[in-house]
Amino acid sequence: MSDDALADLAQLAADLGPVLRPRGNEEFLQALVETARLVFDAAACSIALLDEDEEGLEFRVAAGVGAEMTVGLRIPVDRGIAGWAVVAGQPIAIDDVRQDPRFAADVAETTGYVPRSIMAMPLESEQRTFGVIEVLDRRQSGGEGAEDMELLALFARQATLAVETSRIFSNLGQALFEAAALAAPGEDLRSALEKRAIAAPRAQTELAELALLFHDLGRLGGEERLAAARIVDDFLAYARKRQR
């Protein structure tokens, strides 16, 4: 297969990936932190995910005290207990964060809630780390610390599965060539496919979002689809006039 054909295949996979991506992952993660907060009888629980450059963490979902201020918060990957858990790839439980120099008090203050204790568990597969789940001020009676960490690991595994599935479809071109490289019979072909995986393009976000919208419209009834088509047609007519 020529380089041009491989490039076209990579772009096609990248553009199709977001359309094929399972829906509802964000809702699932939200339900996960809400359940974890209840199970641990905690003040709050959140999940932060690494950005594409793996240089920062963004808190994507949260439940409990300070949740509204926490969602959307971005921090460098080397800041705070969450960052330490991700960089070290290790779980951590701290009973008094005021005594731990890794605690980023200024970050906590921006959420309107400064916890006393934190449990953090990295979200990681065999290949990579995706982020971290944190539990703030869990109950002080009940399960032992080790038992609580084992339980948190169960929540982390479920979150990892959801995030990993979503990322695979979001970067389908890269995933496609990585899988092909693993199955390649020769070293030269394997090396070529690995290089193509690294250079695989990202999806064109706007087109992917439009494709998702039309995918959802396709599930509606005929009258709804017709109404949507008329709205789109009117918008296109307006946009064409603006361009003249």
PDB file of C-alpha atoms in Angstrom:
ATOM      1  CA  MET A   1       0.000   0.000   0.000  1.00  0.00           C
ATOM      2  CA  SER A   2       1.397   3.417  -0.993  1.00  0.00           C
ATOM      3  CA  ASP A   3       2.148   6.194   1.490  1.00  0.00           C
ATOM      4  CA  ASP A   4      -0.690   8.280   0.016  1.00  0.00           C
ATOM      5  CA  ALA A   5      -3.157   5.442   0.507  1.00  0.00           C
ATOM      6  CA  LEU A   6      -1.984   4.937   4.083  1.00  0.00           C
ATOM      7  CA  ALA A   7      -2.359   8.656   4.743  1.00  0.00           C
ATOM      8  CA  ASP A   8      -5.895   8.639   3.331  1.00  0.00           C
ATOM      9  CA  LEU A   9      -6.764   5.596   5.447  1.00  0.00           C
ATOM     10  CA  ALA A  10      -5.376   7.270   8.565  1.00  0.00           C
ATOM     11  CA  GLN A  11      -7.424  10.446   7.952  1.00  0.00           C
ATOM     12  CA  LEU A  12     -10.578   8.416   7.261  1.00  0.00           C
ATOM     13  CA  ALA A  13     -10.150   6.458  10.479  1.00  0.00           C
ATOM     14  CA  ALA A  14      -9.481   9.656  12.440  1.00  0.00           C
ATOM     15  CA  ASP A  15     -12.639  11.305  11.106  1.00  0.00           C
ATOM     16  CA  LEU A  16     -14.826   8.243  11.623  1.00  0.00           C
ATOM     17  CA  GLY A  17     -13.589   7.510  15.134  1.00  0.00           C
ATOM     18  CA  PRO A  18     -15.577  10.213  16.979  1.00  0.00           C
ATOM     19  CA  VAL A  19     -18.731   9.162  15.116  1.00  0.00           C
ATOM     20  CA  LEU A  20     -18.311   5.570  16.290  1.00  0.00           C
ATOM     21  CA  ARG A  21     -17.369   6.561  19.842  1.00  0.00           C
ATOM     22  CA  PRO A  22     -19.808   5.239  22.462  1.00  0.00           C
ATOM     23  CA  ARG A  23     -22.079   7.972  23.773  1.00  0.00           C
ATOM     24  CA  GLY A  24     -22.707   8.709  27.407  1.00  0.00           C
ATOM     25  CA  ASN A  25     -19.166   8.251  28.746  1.00  0.00           C
ATOM     26  CA  GLU A  26     -19.254  11.615  30.517  1.00  0.00           C
ATOM     27  CA  GLU A  27     -22.559  10.695  32.139  1.00  0.00           C
ATOM     28  CA  PHE A  28     -21.090   7.366  33.213  1.00  0.00           C
ATOM     29  CA  LEU A  29     -18.093   9.066  34.831  1.00  0.00           C
ATOM     30  CA  GLN A  30     -20.432  11.478  36.609  1.00  0.00           C
ATOM     31  CA  ALA A  31     -22.484   8.591  37.955  1.00  0.00           C
ATOM     32  CA  LEU A  32     -19.262   6.903  39.022  1.00  0.00           C
ATOM     33  CA  VAL A  33     -18.057   9.814  41.181  1.00  0.00           C
ATOM     34  CA  GLU A  34     -21.502  10.278  42.687  1.00  0.00           C
ATOM     35  CA  THR A  35     -21.633   6.598  43.621  1.00  0.00           C
ATOM     36  CA  ALA A  36     -18.099   6.657  45.025  1.00  0.00           C
ATOM     37  CA  ARG A  37     -18.918   9.685  47.165  1.00  0.00           C
ATOM     38  CA  LEU A  38     -21.912   7.870  48.641  1.00  0.00           C
ATOM     39  CA  VAL A  39     -20.052   4.600  49.169  1.00  0.00           C
ATOM     40  CA  PHE A  40     -17.192   6.325  50.990  1.00  0.00           C
ATOM     41  CA  ASP A  41     -19.540   8.744  52.752  1.00  0.00           C
ATOM     42  CA  ALA A  42     -17.149  11.425  51.507  1.00  0.00           C
ATOM     43  CA  ALA A  43     -17.422  15.179  51.200  1.00  0.00           C
ATOM     44  CA  ALA A  44     -16.519  15.066  47.515  1.00  0.00           C
ATOM     45  CA  CYS A  45     -15.184  12.895  44.695  1.00  0.00           C
ATOM     46  CA  SER A  46     -13.765  13.865  41.321  1.00  0.00           C
ATOM     47  CA  ILE A  47     -12.046  12.536  38.196  1.00  0.00           C
ATOM     48  CA  ALA A  48      -9.318  14.484  36.385  1.00  0.00           C
ATOM     49  CA  LEU A  49      -7.976  13.422  32.982  1.00  0.00           C
ATOM     50  CA  LEU A  50      -4.653  14.112  31.288  1.00  0.00           C
ATOM     51  CA  ASP A  51      -4.688  16.449  28.310  1.00  0.00           C
ATOM     52  CA  GLU A  52      -3.310  15.358  24.939  1.00  0.00           C
ATOM     53  CA  ASP A  53       0.180  16.655  25.723  1.00  0.00           C
ATOM     54  CA  GLU A  54       0.082  14.890  29.113  1.00  0.00           C
ATOM     55  CA  GLU A  55       1.304  18.101  30.730  1.00  0.00           C
ATOM     56  CA  GLY A  56      -1.888  19.018  32.555  1.00  0.00           C
ATOM     57  CA  LEU A  57      -4.920  17.570  34.306  1.00  0.00           C
ATOM     58  CA  GLU A  58      -8.500  18.721  33.753  1.00  0.00           C
ATOM     59  CA  PHE A  59     -11.187  17.862  36.291  1.00  0.00           C
ATOM     60  CA  ARG A  60     -13.959  16.493  34.096  1.00  0.00           C
ATOM     61  CA  VAL A  61     -16.565  15.365  36.629  1.00  0.00           C
ATOM     62  CA  ALA A  62     -17.122  15.933  40.343  1.00  0.00           C
ATOM     63  CA  ALA A  63     -19.714  15.302  43.031  1.00  0.00           C
ATOM     64  CA  GLY A  64     -20.217  16.778  46.476  1.00  0.00           C
ATOM     65  CA  VAL A  65     -18.904  19.950  48.080  1.00  0.00           C
ATOM     66  CA  GLY A  66     -17.259  22.335  45.613  1.00  0.00           C
ATOM     67  CA  ALA A  67     -18.219  20.227  42.582  1.00  0.00           C
ATOM     68  CA  GLU A  68     -19.335  23.175  40.440  1.00  0.00           C
ATOM     69  CA  MET A  69     -16.056  25.005  40.949  1.00  0.00           C
ATOM     70  CA  THR A  70     -14.013  21.829  40.452  1.00  0.00           C
ATOM     71  CA  VAL A  71     -15.350  20.792  37.027  1.00  0.00           C
ATOM     72  CA  GLY A  72     -13.262  22.440  34.318  1.00  0.00           C
ATOM     73  CA  LEU A  73     -10.386  23.237  36.667  1.00  0.00           C
ATOM     74  CA  ARG A  74      -6.980  22.677  35.045  1.00  0.00           C
ATOM     75  CA  ILE A  75      -3.715  22.121  36.878  1.00  0.00           C
ATOM     76  CA  PRO A  76      -0.168  21.201  35.788  1.00  0.00           C
ATOM     77  CA  VAL A  77       0.433  17.479  36.038  1.00  0.00           C
ATOM     78  CA  ASP A  78       3.140  18.031  38.643  1.00  0.00           C
ATOM     79  CA  ARG A  79       0.854  19.901  41.078  1.00  0.00           C
ATOM     80  CA  GLY A  80      -1.016  18.542  44.062  1.00  0.00           C
ATOM     81  CA  ILE A  81      -1.876  15.080  45.295  1.00  0.00           C
ATOM     82  CA  ALA A  82      -3.716  14.293  42.060  1.00  0.00           C
ATOM     83  CA  GLY A  83      -0.669  15.193  39.986  1.00  0.00           C
ATOM     84  CA  TRP A  84       1.626  13.162  42.219  1.00  0.00           C
ATOM     85  CA  ALA A  85      -0.557  10.058  41.849  1.00  0.00           C
ATOM     86  CA  VAL A  86      -0.526  10.407  38.046  1.00  0.00           C
ATOM     87  CA  VAL A  87       3.206  11.097  37.684  1.00  0.00           C
ATOM     88  CA  ALA A  88       4.216   8.402  40.187  1.00  0.00           C
ATOM     89  CA  GLY A  89       1.580   5.964  38.925  1.00  0.00           C
ATOM     90  CA  GLN A  90       0.789   5.048  42.518  1.00  0.00           C
ATOM     91  CA  PRO A  91      -2.259   5.327  44.774  1.00  0.00           C
ATOM     92  CA  ILE A  92      -1.981   7.502  47.853  1.00  0.00           C
ATOM     93  CA  ALA A  93      -4.013   8.145  51.005  1.00  0.00           C
ATOM     94  CA  ILE A  94      -3.275  11.123  53.256  1.00  0.00           C
ATOM     95  CA  ASP A  95      -5.131  11.618  56.523  1.00  0.00           C
ATOM     96  CA  ASP A  96      -3.936  15.194  57.097  1.00  0.00           C
ATOM     97  CA  VAL A  97      -3.035  17.065  53.919  1.00  0.00           C
ATOM     98  CA  ARG A  98      -1.858  20.092  55.918  1.00  0.00           C
ATOM     99  CA  GLN A  99       1.191  18.065  56.906  1.00  0.00           C
ATOM    100  CA  ASP A 100       2.007  16.994  53.330  1.00  0.00           C
ATOM    101  CA  PRO A 101       4.106  19.323  51.119  1.00  0.00           C
ATOM    102  CA  ARG A 102       2.591  17.789  47.971  1.00  0.00           C
ATOM    103  CA  PHE A 103      -0.842  19.220  48.777  1.00  0.00           C
ATOM    104  CA  ALA A 104      -1.722  22.271  46.635  1.00  0.00           C
ATOM    105  CA  ALA A 105      -3.753  24.350  49.070  1.00  0.00           C
ATOM    106  CA  ASP A 106      -4.153  27.215  46.591  1.00  0.00           C
ATOM    107  CA  VAL A 107      -5.784  24.894  44.055  1.00  0.00           C
ATOM    108  CA  ALA A 108      -8.174  23.540  46.692  1.00  0.00           C
ATOM    109  CA  GLU A 109      -9.106  27.074  47.771  1.00  0.00           C
ATOM    110  CA  THR A 110     -10.277  27.925  44.242  1.00  0.00           C
ATOM    111  CA  THR A 111     -12.977  25.249  44.577  1.00  0.00           C
ATOM    112  CA  GLY A 112     -14.278  26.722  47.821  1.00  0.00           C
ATOM    113  CA  TYR A 113     -13.447  23.600  49.811  1.00  0.00           C
ATOM    114  CA  VAL A 114     -10.163  22.646  51.455  1.00  0.00           C
ATOM    115  CA  PRO A 115     -10.193  18.988  52.558  1.00  0.00           C
ATOM    116  CA  ARG A 116      -8.419  17.428  55.481  1.00  0.00           C
ATOM    117  CA  SER A 117      -7.899  13.973  53.945  1.00  0.00           C
ATOM    118  CA  ILE A 118      -7.487  12.745  50.364  1.00  0.00           C
ATOM    119  CA  MET A 119      -7.397   9.374  48.644  1.00  0.00           C
ATOM    120  CA  ALA A 120      -6.153   9.347  45.048  1.00  0.00           C
ATOM    121  CA  MET A 121      -5.926   6.468  42.594  1.00  0.00           C
ATOM    122  CA  PRO A 122      -4.432   6.757  39.072  1.00  0.00           C
ATOM    123  CA  LEU A 123      -6.543   5.683  36.121  1.00  0.00           C
ATOM    124  CA  GLU A 124      -4.165   3.497  34.136  1.00  0.00           C
ATOM    125  CA  SER A 125      -4.125   0.619  31.699  1.00  0.00           C
ATOM    126  CA  GLU A 126      -1.167  -1.573  30.778  1.00  0.00           C
ATOM    127  CA  GLN A 127      -0.191   0.928  28.088  1.00  0.00           C
ATOM    128  CA  ARG A 128      -0.700   4.346  29.651  1.00  0.00           C
ATOM    129  CA  THR A 129      -2.088   6.534  32.417  1.00  0.00           C
ATOM    130  CA  PHE A 130      -5.272   8.489  31.718  1.00  0.00           C
ATOM    131  CA  GLY A 131      -5.889  10.487  34.877  1.00  0.00           C
ATOM    132  CA  VAL A 132      -6.865  10.131  38.519  1.00  0.00           C
ATOM    133  CA  ILE A 133      -9.882   9.690  40.777  1.00  0.00           C
ATOM    134  CA  GLU A 134      -9.871  11.489  44.131  1.00  0.00           C
ATOM    135  CA  VAL A 135     -11.995  11.082  47.263  1.00  0.00           C
ATOM    136  CA  LEU A 136     -11.995  13.941  49.765  1.00  0.00           C
ATOM    137  CA  ASP A 137     -12.696  13.531  53.473  1.00  0.00           C
ATOM    138  CA  ARG A 138     -14.046   9.988  53.456  1.00  0.00           C
ATOM    139  CA  ARG A 139     -15.674   8.598  56.577  1.00  0.00           C
ATOM    140  CA  GLN A 140     -13.320   8.204  59.525  1.00  0.00           C
ATOM    141  CA  SER A 141     -14.994   5.061  60.764  1.00  0.00           C
ATOM    142  CA  GLY A 142     -15.748   1.861  58.912  1.00  0.00           C
ATOM    143  CA  GLY A 143     -13.322   0.210  56.512  1.00  0.00           C
ATOM    144  CA  GLU A 144      -9.583   0.072  57.078  1.00  0.00           C
ATOM    145  CA  GLY A 145      -7.360   2.198  54.870  1.00  0.00           C
ATOM    146  CA  ALA A 146      -6.225  -0.767  52.776  1.00  0.00           C
ATOM    147  CA  GLU A 147      -9.811  -1.864  52.232  1.00  0.00           C
ATOM    148  CA  ASP A 148     -10.818   1.632  51.163  1.00  0.00           C
ATOM    149  CA  MET A 149      -7.971   1.758  48.641  1.00  0.00           C
ATOM    150  CA  GLU A 150      -8.984  -1.605  47.212  1.00  0.00           C
ATOM    151  CA  LEU A 151     -12.514  -0.326  46.823  1.00  0.00           C
ATOM    152  CA  LEU A 152     -11.293   2.877  45.183  1.00  0.00           C
ATOM    153  CA  ALA A 153      -9.250   0.753  42.774  1.00  0.00           C
ATOM    154  CA  LEU A 154     -12.496  -0.858  41.593  1.00  0.00           C
ATOM    155  CA  PHE A 155     -13.941   2.552  40.766  1.00  0.00           C
ATOM    156  CA  ALA A 156     -10.673   3.500  39.049  1.00  0.00           C
ATOM    157  CA  ARG A 157     -10.775   0.406  36.830  1.00  0.00           C
ATOM    158  CA  GLN A 158     -14.312   1.186  35.679  1.00  0.00           C
ATOM    159  CA  ALA A 159     -13.375   4.787  34.930  1.00  0.00           C
ATOM    160  CA  THR A 160     -10.247   3.676  33.067  1.00  0.00           C
ATOM    161  CA  LEU A 161     -12.246   1.330  30.853  1.00  0.00           C
ATOM    162  CA  ALA A 162     -14.673   4.106  29.907  1.00  0.00           C
ATOM    163  CA  VAL A 163     -11.925   6.658  29.219  1.00  0.00           C
ATOM    164  CA  GLU A 164      -9.756   4.196  27.304  1.00  0.00           C
ATOM    165  CA  THR A 165     -12.663   3.168  25.058  1.00  0.00           C
ATOM    166  CA  SER A 166     -13.491   6.794  24.323  1.00  0.00           C
ATOM    167  CA  ARG A 167      -9.836   7.655  23.577  1.00  0.00           C
ATOM    168  CA  ILE A 168      -9.456   4.701  21.198  1.00  0.00           C
ATOM    169  CA  PHE A 169     -12.340   5.912  19.056  1.00  0.00           C
ATOM    170  CA  SER A 170     -11.224   9.540  19.308  1.00  0.00           C
ATOM    171  CA  ASN A 171      -7.790   8.527  17.966  1.00  0.00           C
ATOM    172  CA  LEU A 172      -8.905   5.659  15.764  1.00  0.00           C
ATOM    173  CA  GLY A 173      -6.266   6.302  13.109  1.00  0.00           C
ATOM    174  CA  GLN A 174      -3.473   5.903  15.631  1.00  0.00           C
ATOM    175  CA  ALA A 175      -5.104   2.849  17.227  1.00  0.00           C
ATOM    176  CA  LEU A 176      -5.571   1.214  13.828  1.00  0.00           C
ATOM    177  CA  PHE A 177      -1.895   1.452  12.881  1.00  0.00           C
ATOM    178  CA  GLU A 178      -0.701   0.467  16.364  1.00  0.00           C
ATOM    179  CA  ALA A 179      -2.799  -2.705  16.157  1.00  0.00           C
ATOM    180  CA  ALA A 180      -1.514  -3.422  12.651  1.00  0.00           C
ATOM    181  CA  ALA A 181       2.084  -2.947  13.824  1.00  0.00           C
ATOM    182  CA  LEU A 182       1.603  -5.551  16.568  1.00  0.00           C
ATOM    183  CA  ALA A 183       0.419  -8.076  13.979  1.00  0.00           C
ATOM    184  CA  ALA A 184       2.985  -7.195  11.294  1.00  0.00           C
ATOM    185  CA  PRO A 185       5.102 -10.201  10.204  1.00  0.00           C
ATOM    186  CA  GLY A 186       8.353  -8.344   9.480  1.00  0.00           C
ATOM    187  CA  GLU A 187      10.476  -5.793  11.312  1.00  0.00           C
ATOM    188  CA  ASP A 188      10.483  -3.336   8.395  1.00  0.00           C
ATOM    189  CA  LEU A 189       6.694  -3.370   8.082  1.00  0.00           C
ATOM    190  CA  ARG A 190       6.269  -3.146  11.843  1.00  0.00           C
ATOM    191  CA  SER A 191       8.579  -0.137  12.001  1.00  0.00           C
ATOM    192  CA  ALA A 192       6.760   1.585   9.126  1.00  0.00           C
ATOM    193  CA  LEU A 193       3.370   1.058  10.754  1.00  0.00           C
ATOM    194  CA  GLU A 194       4.619   2.317  14.120  1.00  0.00           C
ATOM    195  CA  LYS A 195       5.895   5.500  12.460  1.00  0.00           C
ATOM    196  CA  ARG A 196       2.542   5.918  10.704  1.00  0.00           C
ATOM    197  CA  ALA A 197       0.759   5.499  14.067  1.00  0.00           C
ATOM    198  CA  ILE A 198       2.844   8.299  15.592  1.00  0.00           C
ATOM    199  CA  ALA A 199       2.080  10.570  12.636  1.00  0.00           C
ATOM    200  CA  ALA A 200      -1.616   9.626  12.430  1.00  0.00           C
ATOM    201  CA  PRO A 201      -3.812  12.737  12.116  1.00  0.00           C
ATOM    202  CA  ARG A 202      -6.358  13.832  14.666  1.00  0.00           C
ATOM    203  CA  ALA A 203     -10.018  14.017  13.821  1.00  0.00           C
ATOM    204  CA  GLN A 204     -11.332  17.246  12.350  1.00  0.00           C
ATOM    205  CA  THR A 205     -13.326  18.182  15.441  1.00  0.00           C
ATOM    206  CA  GLU A 206     -16.028  20.298  13.814  1.00  0.00           C
ATOM    207  CA  LEU A 207     -16.802  17.662  11.168  1.00  0.00           C
ATOM    208  CA  ALA A 208     -16.873  14.947  13.819  1.00  0.00           C
ATOM    209  CA  GLU A 209     -19.356  16.927  15.904  1.00  0.00           C
ATOM    210  CA  LEU A 210     -21.585  17.464  12.885  1.00  0.00           C
ATOM    211  CA  ALA A 211     -21.432  13.755  12.101  1.00  0.00           C
ATOM    212  CA  LEU A 212     -22.485  12.937  15.657  1.00  0.00           C
ATOM    213  CA  LEU A 213     -25.430  15.339  15.392  1.00  0.00           C
ATOM    214  CA  PHE A 214     -26.616  13.800  12.141  1.00  0.00           C
ATOM    215  CA  HIS A 215     -26.153  10.337  13.640  1.00  0.00           C
ATOM    216  CA  ASP A 216     -28.514  11.307  16.471  1.00  0.00           C
ATOM    217  CA  LEU A 217     -30.969  12.902  14.038  1.00  0.00           C
ATOM    218  CA  GLY A 218     -31.057   9.669  12.086  1.00  0.00           C
ATOM    219  CA  ARG A 219     -32.603   7.962  15.116  1.00  0.00           C
ATOM    220  CA  LEU A 220     -35.540  10.374  15.237  1.00  0.00           C
ATOM    221  CA  GLY A 221     -38.811  10.096  13.367  1.00  0.00           C
ATOM    222  CA  GLY A 222     -39.393  11.234   9.815  1.00  0.00           C
ATOM    223  CA  GLU A 223     -41.043  14.530  10.781  1.00  0.00           C
ATOM    224  CA  GLU A 224     -38.151  15.456  13.078  1.00  0.00           C
ATOM    225  CA  ARG A 225     -35.589  14.622  10.400  1.00  0.00           C
ATOM    226  CA  LEU A 226     -37.498  16.701   7.849  1.00  0.00           C
ATOM    227  CA  ALA A 227     -37.679  19.678  10.222  1.00  0.00           C
ATOM    228  CA  ALA A 228     -33.947  19.405  10.930  1.00  0.00           C
ATOM    229  CA  ALA A 229     -33.163  19.216   7.202  1.00  0.00           C
ATOM    230  CA  ARG A 230     -35.162  22.403   6.580  1.00  0.00           C
ATOM    231  CA  ILE A 231     -33.337  24.225   9.376  1.00  0.00           C
ATOM    232  CA  VAL A 232     -29.953  23.160   7.981  1.00  0.00           C
ATOM    233  CA  ASP A 233     -31.012  24.145   4.462  1.00  0.00           C
ATOM    234  CA  ASP A 234     -32.089  27.601   5.659  1.00  0.00           C
ATOM    235  CA  PHE A 235     -28.809  28.065   7.510  1.00  0.00           C
ATOM    236  CA  LEU A 236     -26.776  27.058   4.441  1.00  0.00           C
ATOM    237  CA  ALA A 237     -28.717  29.559   2.302  1.00  0.00           C
ATOM    238  CA  TYR A 238     -27.995  32.269   4.870  1.00  0.00           C
ATOM    239  CA  ALA A 239     -24.290  31.308   5.089  1.00  0.00           C
ATOM    240  CA  ARG A 240     -23.898  31.371   1.297  1.00  0.00           C
ATOM    241  CA  LYS A 241     -25.350  34.871   1.123  1.00  0.00           C
ATOM    242  CA  ARG A 242     -22.903  36.029   3.797  1.00  0.00           C
ATOM    243  CA  GLN A 243     -19.974  34.686   1.757  1.00  0.00           C
ATOM    244  CA  ARG A 244     -20.906  36.569  -1.423  1.00  0.00           C
TER     245      ARG A 244
END
